[in-house]
Amino acid sequence: MFSNDENDELNFIKNQLIHVEKHPALIPDFEFTKENMIEYGLSIPSLFNINLQGNINTAKHLSIRVNGLTKARITNIDSPGIEILRSYSSLTRSKSKTYRRNIKFNYLIKSLFYAESVEIYLEKESGADLNLSFQSQNIEVESKADTDTKKHFILKYSGNQAPFAAQFVKGKDFDIM
């Protein structure tokens, strides 16, 4: 457990993360298909709050397209990245026991990737036990088809608030000033 001082420092870093500027990720839009998911054992990223219940083998067609990726680099040279690094550096020096116990050998996020929208297309037989659900909090949902056999939704996240992936680094290798 962290002491109050350590919690204050960690809360400061957490609050700074909200203000990290997003930039184009230079990654093209991409799509997962039913075949990709089966072949590579992929699942729908849980960060999108999308849930697929049932066996995807029973789907006639399934695709999930991720559009408009941006990247937020936590260790940016601008503010708040510089403040995050400064706080991290201070934590490593002044709270070395806490650093060694909780951070040094664990993974930290260096960059976050966000999606502007996710497009889901599902086609199945009417009796197939396969269903799709998602949380629609803070997103705009455009429904192109929502029947027993076809579902086609476009989920648009306001302000690119759907974290899609992260770049991790060991605490001991985290870039500090």
mmCIF file of N, CA and C in Angstrom, residues 52 59-63 120-124 130-132 149-152:
data_model
loop_
_atom_site.group_PDB
_atom_site.id
_atom_site.type_symbol
_atom_site.label_atom_id
_atom_site.label_comp_id
_atom_site.label_asym_id
_atom_site.label_seq_id
_atom_site.Cartn_x
_atom_site.Cartn_y
_atom_site.Cartn_z
ATOM 1 N N LEU A 52 -18.658 -9.794 -27.312
ATOM 2 C CA LEU A 52 -19.188 -10.746 -28.284
ATOM 3 C C LEU A 52 -19.428 -12.060 -27.545
ATOM 4 N N ALA A 59 -20.607 -17.311 -37.135
ATOM 5 C CA ALA A 59 -20.877 -16.072 -37.881
ATOM 6 C C ALA A 59 -20.651 -16.297 -39.372
ATOM 7 N N LYS A 60 -21.561 -15.766 -40.190
ATOM 8 C CA LYS A 60 -21.340 -15.761 -41.638
ATOM 9 C C LYS A 60 -20.222 -14.773 -41.958
ATOM 10 N N HIS A 61 -20.317 -13.608 -41.325
ATOM 11 C CA HIS A 61 -19.323 -12.556 -41.543
ATOM 12 C C HIS A 61 -19.182 -11.757 -40.253
ATOM 13 N N LEU A 62 -17.961 -11.445 -39.883
ATOM 14 C CA LEU A 62 -17.682 -10.604 -38.726
ATOM 15 C C LEU A 62 -16.463 -9.761 -39.034
ATOM 16 N N SER A 63 -16.594 -8.455 -38.858
ATOM 17 C CA SER A 63 -15.439 -7.578 -39.009
ATOM 18 C C SER A 63 -15.542 -6.424 -38.022
ATOM 19 N N ILE A 120 -18.413 -2.101 -36.443
ATOM 20 C CA ILE A 120 -18.634 -3.530 -36.221
ATOM 21 C C ILE A 120 -19.696 -4.013 -37.203
ATOM 22 N N TYR A 121 -19.373 -5.080 -37.921
ATOM 23 C CA TYR A 121 -20.345 -5.685 -38.820
ATOM 24 C C TYR A 121 -20.422 -7.171 -38.488
ATOM 25 N N LEU A 122 -21.626 -7.641 -38.164
ATOM 26 C CA LEU A 122 -21.854 -9.040 -37.831
ATOM 27 C C LEU A 122 -23.038 -9.545 -38.646
ATOM 28 N N GLU A 123 -22.822 -10.654 -39.353
ATOM 29 C CA GLU A 123 -23.910 -11.325 -40.063
ATOM 30 C C GLU A 123 -23.887 -12.782 -39.639
ATOM 31 N N LYS A 124 -25.082 -13.306 -39.300
ATOM 32 C CA LYS A 124 -25.170 -14.683 -38.799
ATOM 33 C C LYS A 124 -26.481 -15.311 -39.243
ATOM 34 N N LEU A 130 -25.050 -16.264 -31.191
ATOM 35 C CA LEU A 130 -23.959 -15.295 -31.251
ATOM 36 C C LEU A 130 -24.574 -13.920 -31.097
ATOM 37 N N ASN A 131 -24.091 -13.166 -30.137
ATOM 38 C CA ASN A 131 -24.671 -11.850 -29.893
ATOM 39 C C ASN A 131 -23.579 -10.829 -29.620
ATOM 40 N N LEU A 132 -23.909 -9.592 -29.845
ATOM 41 C CA LEU A 132 -22.990 -8.484 -29.714
ATOM 42 C C LEU A 132 -23.589 -7.444 -28.777
ATOM 43 N N THR A 149 -30.393 -11.223 -37.733
ATOM 44 C CA THR A 149 -29.315 -11.846 -38.510
ATOM 45 C C THR A 149 -28.195 -10.889 -38.912
ATOM 46 N N LYS A 150 -28.445 -9.581 -38.861
ATOM 47 C CA LYS A 150 -27.410 -8.607 -39.245
ATOM 48 C C LYS A 150 -27.320 -7.503 -38.219
ATOM 49 N N LYS A 151 -26.096 -7.182 -37.847
ATOM 50 C CA LYS A 151 -25.829 -6.050 -36.961
ATOM 51 C C LYS A 151 -24.672 -5.267 -37.569
ATOM 52 N N HIS A 152 -24.864 -3.975 -37.711
ATOM 53 C CA HIS A 152 -23.823 -3.111 -38.263
ATOM 54 C C HIS A 152 -23.867 -1.791 -37.497
#
